[in-house]
XYZ file of C-alpha atoms in Angstrom:
782
model
C 0.000 0.000 0.000
C 2.753 2.463 0.966
C 5.378 1.064 -1.400
C 3.746 2.485 -4.525
C 4.701 6.129 -4.814
C 1.278 7.715 -5.149
C -1.054 9.821 -3.064
C -3.409 8.073 -0.659
C -6.497 9.899 0.517
C -7.995 9.178 3.931
C -11.501 10.256 4.928
C -12.335 13.268 7.093
C -14.071 13.930 10.398
C -16.529 11.381 11.778
C -17.660 12.917 15.089
C -18.669 16.260 13.599
C -20.449 14.472 10.745
C -22.421 12.278 13.139
C -23.476 15.329 15.141
C -25.336 16.523 12.070
C -27.028 13.118 11.852
C -28.328 12.720 15.376
C -25.342 12.162 17.679
C -26.221 13.895 20.960
C -23.823 16.111 22.898
C -21.580 13.917 25.036
C -22.784 10.662 23.450
C -19.983 8.263 22.500
C -19.883 7.795 18.705
C -18.948 4.117 19.142
C -22.115 3.369 21.113
C -24.189 5.526 18.781
C -22.903 3.385 15.903
C -24.142 0.127 17.497
C -27.690 1.487 17.332
C -27.306 3.375 14.049
C -25.145 1.281 11.727
C -26.834 2.596 8.629
C -26.082 6.196 9.623
C -22.387 5.482 10.105
C -22.240 3.492 6.862
C -23.833 6.407 5.022
C -21.109 8.765 6.265
C -18.463 6.308 5.077
C -20.176 6.140 1.652
C -20.112 9.918 1.346
C -16.353 9.862 1.869
C -15.884 7.009 -0.635
C -17.850 8.984 -3.212
C -15.726 12.046 -2.415
C -12.579 10.151 -3.416
C -11.226 8.672 -0.170
C -9.044 5.582 -0.634
C -8.972 4.758 3.080
C -12.038 4.726 5.307
C -11.346 4.784 9.043
C -13.648 2.885 11.361
C -15.763 4.573 14.010
C -13.571 3.137 16.785
C -11.448 6.045 18.022
C -12.512 5.407 21.625
C -13.148 1.668 21.322
C -10.873 0.537 24.148
C -11.681 -1.108 27.449
C -10.938 2.051 29.427
C -13.640 4.004 27.618
C -16.114 1.183 26.919
C -15.665 -0.831 30.094
C -14.237 -4.102 28.764
C -12.327 -5.767 25.957
C -15.517 -7.661 25.094
C -17.399 -4.412 24.459
C -14.425 -3.103 22.500
C -14.492 -6.201 20.282
C -18.237 -5.838 19.695
C -17.808 -2.239 18.599
C -14.829 -3.009 16.345
C -16.558 -5.901 14.585
C -19.566 -3.689 13.911
C -17.427 -0.716 12.826
C -15.338 -2.667 10.322
C -18.547 -4.121 8.871
C -19.960 -0.614 8.425
C -16.783 0.567 6.696
C -16.663 -2.450 4.399
C -20.308 -1.991 3.448
C -19.502 1.514 2.228
C -17.476 0.202 -0.705
C -14.177 1.386 0.752
C -11.021 0.504 -1.136
C -9.178 0.075 2.186
C -10.618 -0.120 5.711
C -8.428 1.214 8.527
C -9.004 0.221 12.133
C -8.926 3.520 14.013
C -7.135 3.460 17.383
C -7.055 6.502 19.642
C -5.442 7.058 23.059
C -6.543 5.096 26.110
C -7.701 8.261 27.845
C -5.361 7.938 30.846
C -1.785 9.074 31.292
C 0.924 6.439 31.428
C 3.086 6.179 34.512
C 4.934 7.827 36.088
C 2.736 10.853 35.316
C -0.411 8.734 35.476
C -1.286 5.292 36.789
C -1.583 3.386 33.507
C 1.356 1.041 32.904
C 2.974 0.518 29.525
C 1.964 -3.148 29.683
C -1.680 -2.314 30.433
C -1.823 0.118 27.518
C -0.211 -2.459 25.243
C -2.732 -5.145 26.301
C -5.652 -2.838 25.538
C -4.278 -1.939 22.109
C -3.502 -5.589 21.379
C -7.123 -6.546 22.097
C -8.275 -3.876 19.636
C -5.842 -5.052 16.971
C -6.917 -8.693 17.329
C -10.548 -7.667 16.932
C -9.619 -5.600 13.864
C -7.841 -8.568 12.297
C -10.831 -10.785 13.046
C -13.142 -8.271 11.401
C -10.955 -8.005 8.291
C -9.413 -4.525 8.548
C -6.788 -3.761 5.894
C -4.587 -1.477 7.988
C -4.468 0.402 11.277
C -4.410 4.140 11.916
C -3.138 5.103 15.384
C -4.088 8.737 15.783
C -4.408 11.815 17.980
C -1.671 10.683 20.338
C 0.164 13.134 22.606
C 2.302 10.626 24.491
C 5.201 9.116 22.521
C 5.359 6.139 24.891
C 1.661 5.402 24.478
C 1.867 5.463 20.693
C 4.900 3.158 20.925
C 2.741 0.672 22.864
C 0.076 0.915 20.174
C 2.499 0.407 17.277
C 4.084 -2.577 19.022
C 0.614 -4.028 19.587
C -0.088 -3.780 15.853
C 3.260 -5.250 14.822
C 3.212 -8.109 17.308
C -0.413 -9.126 16.809
C -0.945 -8.674 13.078
C 0.722 -8.209 9.724
C -1.250 -5.028 9.050
C 0.497 -1.826 7.990
C 0.125 1.076 10.417
C -0.114 4.844 9.999
C 0.902 6.616 13.217
C -0.022 10.260 13.793
C 0.344 12.600 16.741
C -1.421 15.807 17.626
C 0.542 19.021 18.159
C -0.278 22.286 19.885
C 0.438 25.823 18.749
C 3.971 25.713 20.134
C 4.833 22.840 17.787
C 4.954 20.260 20.571
C 2.561 17.644 21.854
C 0.806 17.953 25.204
C 3.731 16.076 26.803
C 6.448 18.106 25.094
C 7.472 15.968 22.092
C 8.543 18.103 19.139
C 7.966 17.163 15.504
C 11.563 16.151 14.776
C 11.615 13.774 17.735
C 8.221 12.352 16.809
C 9.165 11.804 13.162
C 12.376 9.960 14.035
C 10.952 7.962 16.937
C 7.747 6.889 15.160
C 9.807 5.716 12.202
C 12.067 3.754 14.542
C 9.049 2.149 16.248
C 8.173 0.515 12.931
C 5.281 2.637 11.672
C 4.784 2.343 7.899
C 3.745 5.993 7.630
C 3.918 8.807 10.199
C 2.523 12.263 10.567
C 0.138 14.759 12.084
C -3.572 14.916 12.771
C -6.188 16.989 14.598
C -5.694 20.000 16.911
C -5.047 22.683 14.280
C -5.639 23.553 10.632
C -3.213 22.879 7.758
C -1.698 26.357 7.906
C -1.083 26.265 11.675
C 0.494 22.806 11.332
C 2.689 23.815 8.403
C 5.990 23.966 10.307
C 5.281 20.699 12.106
C 4.555 18.945 8.810
C 7.752 20.345 7.306
C 9.717 18.784 10.162
C 8.121 15.410 9.448
C 9.036 15.732 5.780
C 12.616 16.523 6.762
C 13.171 13.758 9.329
C 10.721 10.881 8.791
C 12.144 7.802 7.122
C 8.749 6.644 5.792
C 5.820 8.302 3.963
C 4.335 11.335 5.721
C 0.628 11.750 6.480
C -1.344 14.871 7.347
C -4.939 14.985 8.609
C -5.514 18.471 10.032
C -8.727 20.012 11.259
C -10.722 22.403 9.122
C -8.973 25.195 10.972
C -9.601 26.396 14.500
C -13.258 26.281 15.549
C -15.212 29.450 16.277
C -18.603 30.099 17.839
C -21.468 31.380 15.697
C -24.977 31.655 17.100
C -23.993 29.401 19.969
C -22.732 26.635 17.685
C -19.217 25.350 16.977
C -18.214 26.176 13.398
C -15.058 25.295 11.454
C -14.371 28.129 9.043
C -11.899 26.715 6.504
C -13.728 26.004 3.269
C -13.116 22.845 1.235
C -11.249 24.899 -1.360
C -8.965 26.533 1.229
C -8.343 23.169 2.893
C -7.410 21.571 -0.412
C -5.169 24.471 -1.399
C -3.194 24.414 1.860
C -2.882 20.628 1.795
C -1.702 20.664 -1.809
C 1.222 22.881 -0.808
C 2.514 19.983 1.260
C 1.931 17.520 -1.594
C 4.439 19.539 -3.567
C 6.930 19.199 -0.700
C 6.638 15.433 -0.235
C 3.557 14.481 1.812
C 1.918 11.353 0.358
C -1.062 10.628 2.631
C -3.844 13.192 3.048
C -7.084 13.381 4.963
C -8.957 15.466 7.482
C -9.953 15.505 11.119
C -12.415 17.604 13.139
C -14.645 19.817 11.041
C -13.703 18.306 7.699
C -16.507 16.878 5.548
C -16.879 14.902 2.318
C -16.766 18.250 0.536
C -13.281 18.895 1.970
C -12.095 15.449 0.900
C -13.559 15.851 -2.603
C -11.843 19.204 -3.062
C -8.624 17.652 -1.825
C -8.905 14.642 -4.167
C -9.620 16.918 -7.127
C -6.654 19.143 -6.282
C -4.215 16.253 -5.957
C -5.106 14.928 -9.432
C -3.088 17.755 -10.948
C 0.006 17.236 -8.773
C 2.826 14.779 -9.304
C 3.966 13.110 -6.042
C 7.406 14.223 -4.886
C 9.871 11.467 -4.105
C 11.962 12.569 -1.164
C 15.681 11.772 -1.071
C 16.876 9.076 1.310
C 17.872 10.434 4.681
C 21.329 9.680 6.030
C 22.101 10.686 9.586
C 22.590 8.940 12.888
C 19.909 9.760 15.430
C 18.660 8.858 18.881
C 15.964 10.467 20.988
C 14.310 10.736 24.350
C 10.627 11.552 24.550
C 11.438 15.241 24.158
C 14.892 15.697 22.634
C 16.797 14.389 19.632
C 20.503 14.098 18.904
C 21.465 13.967 15.237
C 24.987 13.187 14.068
C 25.576 13.961 10.413
C 29.368 14.021 10.276
C 29.538 17.734 10.959
C 28.931 17.698 14.685
C 29.719 15.767 17.852
C 27.921 14.707 21.030
C 28.854 13.623 24.549
C 27.614 10.533 26.388
C 27.713 10.806 30.173
C 29.271 7.791 31.882
C 28.335 8.282 35.522
C 25.318 5.940 35.711
C 27.443 2.822 35.587
C 28.249 1.115 38.903
C 31.727 -0.043 37.861
C 34.132 1.587 40.318
C 31.427 3.728 41.940
C 30.692 2.741 45.552
C 27.860 5.187 46.145
C 26.026 4.197 42.964
C 26.407 0.517 43.818
C 24.896 1.133 47.228
C 22.071 3.177 45.712
C 21.195 0.389 43.265
C 21.258 -2.241 46.002
C 18.800 -0.126 48.010
C 16.700 0.888 44.983
C 17.551 4.495 45.741
C 16.658 5.902 42.353
C 16.837 9.488 43.581
C 20.610 9.112 43.571
C 20.409 7.907 39.972
C 18.192 10.841 38.988
C 20.646 13.238 40.616
C 23.466 11.767 38.567
C 21.378 12.120 35.419
C 20.445 15.744 36.099
C 23.998 16.717 37.055
C 25.292 15.336 33.768
C 22.505 17.015 31.806
C 23.272 20.340 33.467
C 26.964 19.930 32.590
C 26.368 19.507 28.883
C 25.916 15.779 28.267
C 23.888 15.004 25.148
C 23.006 11.434 26.130
C 23.479 9.174 29.157
C 24.807 5.649 29.449
C 22.636 3.667 31.900
C 23.981 0.434 33.366
C 22.761 -1.745 36.264
C 25.369 -4.498 36.058
C 25.740 -5.654 39.650
C 25.763 -9.428 40.259
C 23.877 -9.229 43.553
C 20.783 -7.438 42.182
C 18.081 -8.265 39.635
C 19.625 -6.457 36.675
C 16.538 -6.519 34.465
C 14.199 -5.197 37.138
C 16.714 -2.538 38.174
C 17.577 -1.321 34.683
C 13.918 -1.077 33.696
C 13.198 0.911 36.870
C 16.185 3.192 36.226
C 15.063 3.907 32.667
C 11.521 4.711 33.820
C 12.730 7.029 36.578
C 15.314 8.854 34.467
C 13.131 9.386 31.394
C 10.378 10.853 33.579
C 12.634 13.711 34.699
C 15.649 13.987 32.428
C 15.279 15.146 28.822
C 18.363 13.398 27.440
C 18.359 10.270 25.254
C 19.670 7.129 26.941
C 22.192 4.471 25.994
C 20.928 1.126 27.309
C 24.019 -0.692 28.587
C 23.995 -4.401 29.434
C 25.704 -7.578 28.309
C 22.464 -9.547 28.768
C 20.177 -9.447 25.683
C 17.091 -10.143 27.803
C 17.872 -7.153 30.009
C 18.529 -4.970 26.963
C 15.196 -5.832 25.355
C 13.222 -5.283 28.558
C 14.656 -1.780 28.951
C 14.401 -0.873 25.269
C 10.771 -1.982 25.141
C 9.572 0.560 27.715
C 11.975 3.274 26.593
C 10.299 6.496 25.534
C 12.014 7.259 22.235
C 14.806 5.830 20.108
C 17.705 4.731 22.350
C 21.234 3.510 21.715
C 21.982 -0.096 22.646
C 25.418 -0.691 24.136
C 26.434 -3.008 22.567
C 26.923 -5.643 19.860
C 30.280 -7.157 18.960
C 31.646 -9.281 16.144
C 31.033 -12.669 17.758
C 28.320 -14.808 16.201
C 26.521 -15.117 19.521
C 26.351 -11.362 20.068
C 25.202 -10.538 16.531
C 22.577 -13.299 16.630
C 21.101 -12.012 19.905
C 21.488 -8.232 19.774
C 20.876 -7.312 16.130
C 17.306 -8.722 16.114
C 16.515 -6.409 19.055
C 18.014 -3.466 17.159
C 15.887 -4.319 14.123
C 12.639 -4.906 16.019
C 12.757 -1.701 18.073
C 14.545 0.494 15.529
C 17.345 1.542 17.878
C 20.839 2.813 17.277
C 23.596 0.435 18.406
C 27.231 0.601 19.441
C 29.366 -1.951 17.557
C 32.481 -3.074 19.439
C 35.423 -4.017 17.249
C 36.142 -7.329 18.921
C 35.266 -10.894 18.003
C 35.957 -14.452 19.132
C 39.679 -13.731 18.998
C 39.363 -10.760 21.348
C 40.391 -7.179 20.573
C 42.532 -7.074 17.421
C 45.925 -5.480 17.866
C 45.959 -3.644 14.554
C 43.630 -0.915 13.340
C 43.030 -2.699 10.042
C 41.791 -5.781 11.881
C 39.352 -3.706 13.947
C 38.110 -2.185 10.703
C 37.373 -5.683 9.396
C 35.361 -6.544 12.532
C 33.359 -3.349 12.061
C 32.752 -4.277 8.424
C 31.498 -7.719 9.466
C 28.999 -6.293 11.965
C 27.753 -3.671 9.512
C 27.389 -6.254 6.751
C 25.338 -8.538 9.011
C 23.185 -5.634 10.178
C 22.466 -4.375 6.675
C 21.495 -7.891 5.585
C 18.832 -7.755 8.318
C 17.513 -4.397 7.115
C 19.340 -2.281 9.690
C 20.759 0.928 8.232
C 24.428 1.597 8.765
C 23.314 5.055 9.876
C 22.138 3.388 13.078
C 25.511 1.775 13.788
C 28.077 3.627 15.906
C 31.469 1.923 15.931
C 33.575 1.693 19.097
C 37.208 1.022 18.186
C 37.885 0.284 21.870
C 40.142 2.276 24.148
C 42.914 0.315 25.867
C 45.000 1.608 28.744
C 48.373 3.282 28.281
C 49.617 1.607 31.468
C 49.479 -1.882 29.927
C 48.962 -1.391 26.177
C 50.685 1.872 25.336
C 51.231 1.145 21.646
C 47.614 -0.029 21.227
C 46.269 3.451 21.965
C 47.675 4.770 18.702
C 46.052 1.817 16.912
C 42.708 2.820 18.420
C 43.040 6.341 17.052
C 44.111 4.982 13.677
C 41.122 2.632 13.658
C 38.760 5.552 14.320
C 40.111 7.333 11.246
C 39.857 4.193 9.095
C 36.278 3.480 10.162
C 35.226 7.035 9.395
C 36.948 7.097 6.012
C 36.201 3.563 4.804
C 32.745 2.886 6.286
C 31.261 6.356 6.676
C 29.697 5.634 10.064
C 29.776 7.494 13.359
C 32.292 6.561 16.087
C 32.277 6.377 19.875
C 35.024 5.791 22.470
C 35.149 5.394 26.237
C 37.661 8.062 27.179
C 38.362 7.188 30.829
C 39.699 3.703 30.052
C 42.907 5.107 28.598
C 44.342 6.282 31.935
C 43.527 3.326 34.183
C 46.404 2.632 36.560
C 48.127 5.977 35.918
C 48.495 9.105 38.079
C 46.781 12.360 37.090
C 44.248 10.389 35.076
C 42.223 13.425 34.102
C 45.184 14.955 32.269
C 45.797 11.803 30.237
C 42.073 11.442 29.501
C 41.778 15.046 28.340
C 44.819 14.728 26.081
C 43.474 11.491 24.598
C 40.068 13.152 24.052
C 41.700 15.953 22.043
C 43.640 13.473 19.899
C 40.543 11.306 19.405
C 38.608 14.296 18.142
C 41.397 14.899 15.667
C 41.182 11.279 14.535
C 37.480 11.663 13.759
C 35.690 10.755 17.005
C 32.008 11.704 17.023
C 30.986 10.738 20.552
C 33.175 10.414 23.618
C 31.813 8.591 26.674
C 33.127 10.524 29.665
C 32.363 12.282 32.924
C 30.777 15.607 31.897
C 31.203 16.951 35.428
C 34.937 17.314 34.744
C 35.788 20.914 33.915
C 38.895 19.817 32.035
C 36.791 17.637 29.711
C 34.312 20.446 29.216
C 37.139 22.774 28.188
C 38.367 20.296 25.551
C 34.829 19.796 24.252
C 34.162 23.539 24.072
C 37.409 24.153 22.196
C 36.725 21.256 19.818
C 33.323 22.706 18.931
C 34.972 25.968 17.956
C 37.648 24.240 15.867
C 35.071 21.892 14.285
C 32.825 24.820 13.329
C 30.003 23.541 15.536
C 30.114 26.614 17.770
C 29.595 29.208 15.035
C 31.712 32.326 15.585
C 32.779 30.810 18.917
C 29.701 32.354 20.508
C 29.253 29.743 23.240
C 32.982 29.574 23.950
C 33.253 33.341 24.318
C 30.187 33.489 26.544
C 31.613 30.827 28.844
C 35.301 31.704 28.899
C 35.339 35.380 27.962
C 35.257 36.462 31.586
C 37.239 34.108 33.799
C 36.093 35.845 36.987
C 32.472 35.012 36.240
C 33.080 31.359 35.410
C 31.033 28.992 37.546
C 32.835 26.657 39.911
C 33.087 23.033 38.806
C 30.035 20.996 39.684
C 30.452 18.605 42.579
C 28.856 15.229 42.028
C 27.603 14.962 45.613
C 26.637 18.607 46.086
C 23.660 18.792 48.421
C 20.507 20.367 46.994
C 18.192 22.494 49.101
C 14.451 21.796 49.143
C 13.665 24.339 46.450
C 16.176 22.744 44.065
C 14.830 19.291 44.899
C 11.295 20.348 43.975
C 12.380 22.119 40.781
C 14.376 19.039 39.760
C 11.426 16.776 40.582
C 13.445 14.455 42.847
C 10.423 13.021 44.594
C 12.109 10.734 47.109
C 14.421 13.381 48.576
C 11.645 15.907 49.207
C 10.222 14.111 52.218
C 13.520 13.803 54.093
C 14.479 17.387 53.205
C 11.199 18.690 54.639
C 11.603 16.569 57.775
C 15.035 18.128 58.301
C 13.718 21.664 57.797
C 10.900 21.095 60.287
C 13.535 21.057 63.046
C 13.913 24.808 62.648
C 10.959 26.049 60.542
C 7.173 25.912 60.804
C 5.055 24.170 58.163
C 3.800 27.531 56.897
C 7.362 28.838 56.530
C 8.286 25.774 54.471
C 5.197 26.073 52.282
C 5.613 29.780 51.613
C 9.403 29.779 51.571
C 10.070 26.641 49.522
C 6.993 24.903 48.089
C 5.299 27.880 46.462
C 8.460 29.601 45.099
C 9.685 26.315 43.618
C 6.330 25.588 41.976
C 6.292 29.137 40.614
C 9.703 28.564 38.986
C 8.522 25.295 37.452
C 5.286 26.918 36.300
C 7.148 29.757 34.627
C 9.456 27.266 32.901
C 6.450 25.278 31.758
C 4.736 28.328 30.286
C 7.896 29.389 28.448
C 8.366 25.925 26.954
C 11.572 25.275 28.893
C 9.994 22.597 31.069
C 7.343 20.070 30.126
C 4.453 18.218 31.686
C 6.459 15.248 33.024
C 8.745 17.666 34.892
C 5.794 19.705 36.135
C 4.126 16.574 37.489
C 7.329 15.330 39.100
C 7.739 18.641 40.906
C 4.129 18.491 42.052
C 4.692 14.971 43.377
C 7.792 16.164 45.230
C 5.689 18.791 46.972
C 3.055 16.184 47.775
C 5.730 14.042 49.413
C 6.845 17.094 51.359
C 3.330 17.622 52.675
C 3.356 14.013 53.862
C 6.447 14.768 55.939
C 4.713 17.747 57.516
C 1.702 15.639 58.411
C 3.752 12.734 59.783
C 6.262 14.857 61.709
C 4.004 17.556 63.095
C 0.733 15.662 63.276
C -1.072 18.531 61.534
C -3.191 18.646 58.420
C -2.100 20.605 55.397
C -3.061 24.297 55.594
C -5.631 25.297 52.974
C -6.041 28.551 51.101
C -9.635 27.849 50.110
C -11.920 25.349 48.405
C -12.027 24.660 44.667
C -14.440 22.338 42.865
C -13.197 20.502 39.774
C -15.261 18.433 37.334
C -15.210 17.085 33.803
C -18.621 18.025 32.422
C -21.573 15.786 31.576
C -20.964 13.504 28.598
C -17.163 13.822 28.696
C -15.171 10.911 30.095
C -11.713 12.440 29.674
C -10.105 13.613 32.900
C -6.378 13.790 32.188
C -6.238 17.585 32.231
C -8.476 17.863 35.281
C -6.318 15.447 37.258
C -3.182 17.427 36.462
C -4.859 20.648 37.591
C -6.032 18.934 40.781
C -2.558 17.763 41.725
C -0.987 21.150 41.135
C -3.684 23.118 42.984
C -3.459 20.794 45.983
C 0.255 21.404 46.121
C -0.351 25.134 46.173
C -2.364 24.527 49.348
C -5.938 24.555 48.037
C -8.645 22.153 49.193
C -9.772 20.529 45.936
C -13.172 18.841 45.728
C -12.883 16.514 42.741
C -16.282 15.470 41.380
C -14.730 13.241 38.703
C -15.838 12.962 35.086
C -19.181 12.905 33.273
C -20.593 15.172 35.983
C -24.154 16.469 35.657
C -24.813 20.215 36.144
C -26.980 19.584 39.212
C -24.132 17.669 40.864
C -21.802 20.640 40.455
C -24.445 23.015 41.791
C -25.089 20.832 44.841
C -21.381 20.549 45.620
C -20.909 24.322 45.391
C -23.917 25.059 47.580
C -22.825 22.574 50.251
C -19.133 23.485 50.280
C -19.337 27.215 49.652
C -16.403 26.930 47.227
C -15.593 30.290 45.629
C -14.051 28.761 42.518
C -15.325 26.033 40.189
C -13.169 24.525 37.458
C -14.804 22.744 34.506
C -13.034 20.636 31.895
C -14.058 19.359 28.443
C -12.021 17.600 25.787
C -14.618 17.158 23.056
C -16.420 19.847 21.069
C -19.629 17.881 21.610
C -19.505 18.507 25.368
C -18.998 22.270 25.321
C -22.784 22.603 25.557
C -22.693 20.645 28.830
C -20.167 23.157 30.110
C -22.546 26.012 29.291
C -25.459 24.155 30.891
C -23.433 23.757 34.096
C -22.486 27.423 34.256
C -26.092 28.446 33.548
C -27.251 26.162 36.363
C -24.855 27.827 38.788
C -26.118 31.259 37.767
C -29.768 30.235 38.166
C -29.235 29.451 41.861
C -27.117 32.572 42.345
C -24.005 30.616 43.279
C -21.389 32.831 44.916
C -18.421 31.614 42.885
C -16.283 32.207 39.849
C -15.923 29.621 37.090
C -12.753 28.762 35.174
C -12.827 26.445 32.158
C -10.188 24.546 30.255
C -9.567 21.641 27.936
C -8.219 20.788 24.509
C -11.164 22.278 22.591
C -11.426 25.472 24.641
C -10.133 28.947 23.931
C -10.970 32.484 25.088
C -13.871 32.734 22.670
C -15.355 29.454 23.875
C -14.982 30.567 27.478
C -16.925 33.744 26.800
C -19.578 31.834 24.864
C -20.280 29.425 27.734
C -20.321 32.253 30.268
C -17.138 31.418 32.187
C -15.232 33.991 34.186
C -11.817 32.631 33.234
C -10.232 30.537 30.491
C -7.146 28.604 31.650
C -4.737 27.236 29.083
C -2.914 24.831 31.403
C -2.451 23.770 35.027
C -0.090 26.603 35.944
C -2.587 29.122 34.590
C -5.264 27.620 36.868
C -2.995 28.248 39.879
C -2.754 31.943 38.961
C -6.531 32.190 38.644
C -6.954 30.467 42.003
C -4.530 32.921 43.616
C -6.530 35.842 42.199
C -9.978 34.538 43.150
C -9.082 33.120 46.566
C -6.569 35.720 47.724
C -8.698 36.632 50.746
C -9.563 33.052 51.758
């Protein structure tokens, strides 16, 4: 389907179409379909007649978390595929949307639970006879990874994977388009792209990033622009002609798969199909760069730049880290990660190789903890293939695997993992005979590994060769062979290179001097990525100078800023430097918060700690979040740190948490999505407010009753779907009818200032930190 180089047209919006055919506000389209199959089939037929090649099933929310069980999900999927097939569709795509709950550690849903739910949907889709799967409207890169894996492991169906982006060009959880394009490709999606949230013009830059970095065909399914309110109704203003014109601009740049989302109709799809008839598809050039990502950041090596891998999360020779791993003290690990990130590391090696612990359990836990807080990509480091796969599977992004070597056993066990999960991999130039003495022999080992990998469909771009650093104390002449091998590998094989720098000085005095000198020579030999301790100022000096010489630091701007005034240079970072409570909260080190608060309580009152540490720290995090410098996972980690601090106050002092006033929160009638509300709740509680959470799908009279009984001065209402905005208005009207003495703030994915005014709200809040500012304004006298 995706191998032929031609345009594919997907259908448009289903929910907004069904609203015009009887779907009530707040009613789930999937359940509506079970009672109105002919109506859904008729919508599909309209899209087929408009020129759609692919018809997506009415199953966006057909998972057990939204329908109650896998059995109900299967019933809906079987019915939905039947409806799509009866429309005369050329291809029927099983539509899979998000579970509706955040994955841990931000939420409570595990990766395995999400995978199981998606797998049940895929199996039902296969049973029903779907031709492909579309995983859409995802904000969480880890959740969409679970969905893609579920498709690949439970079917042979091709999969289109699309994410939804906000105005800042990032998803709700902070993934940018470049990271998404690279990671989704690595996960094994057959086509990747963008859908929902915004119109084609607003998504233009995001789509361009996908075109630039995706290694598979690119899809775009935008909304018919941003919705507006006319005569109390939600209206999408972009006409079919405008929609087609804007979409066609991307056809000329390389997009191959087109369709629409909210607000688009058969008329939009027909205009699009007609427009594409006059355009010749653009075949994009093959992309050649080495890449690895976290859930929020990407490192790309293209031969013109370098990167640094931090080595400090490896227990070899590190007593404190060993003790931390034995005790499952992951706060120590997080501290090491953040220290290295703050000192300029671009990626982190993560190793749990201690014989007395469960390595698989520990490494998986370390990866989960680090990726929740730290933005850097990780290098998964283990000699056990089972451990490697377990960590890679739950990794949020495209990691590096460390490592494969030239032995048959290693290649047979590691390369299949690299292929399945689309990772990058370090290739060690050793084989059954050990480490070759000569550079030419190491080159041949590298060639063997690359040849085997390419035969399996692994690009050499994903292979990073380690020519192996030996120590000058025992193998002095071999060090020059290592440097020579680096040059040969770069020149002959055209791949990126990596070296462990610290190994060279083992057994020698003044090790840092030898390491730094070796690092400089290795850069000259063509090294792309050193593995080292980024907390070392001497290493940082060499790296900074190299970036100037290598033309990475254009005009030496960063070098001049750092070293232009020696008096202002910061002191070297100490690995074990003690953080105060404010820093702990800002960093999101949840475990340390409780003990830090307990220590402070020896000399400060609870109120002094709250006002002097909790609130200022949360304000810093909130400001960073609003400026796009911090993202939701970090915001939630900081909130959890404060929550742990409150526990210490309660346990130590035997007092309840002081409250600034009561706030009611609810997701309105007909809407079952409560992710945003739950985030707001957690943050407001940590600012000291007493939050009354009424849950989701809350009737107006329930909100009114809660306000009357509690006397809360602020009510917060959430809605995710355009169909439930009316319920929001009904709730606010109900509060006004009884003369409720309160202000109302509203928020949610479909809301904006205009919506807020239309429903009669006092405040529109764009995110959780905004809600805290509104609460401070409304409840300042409480």
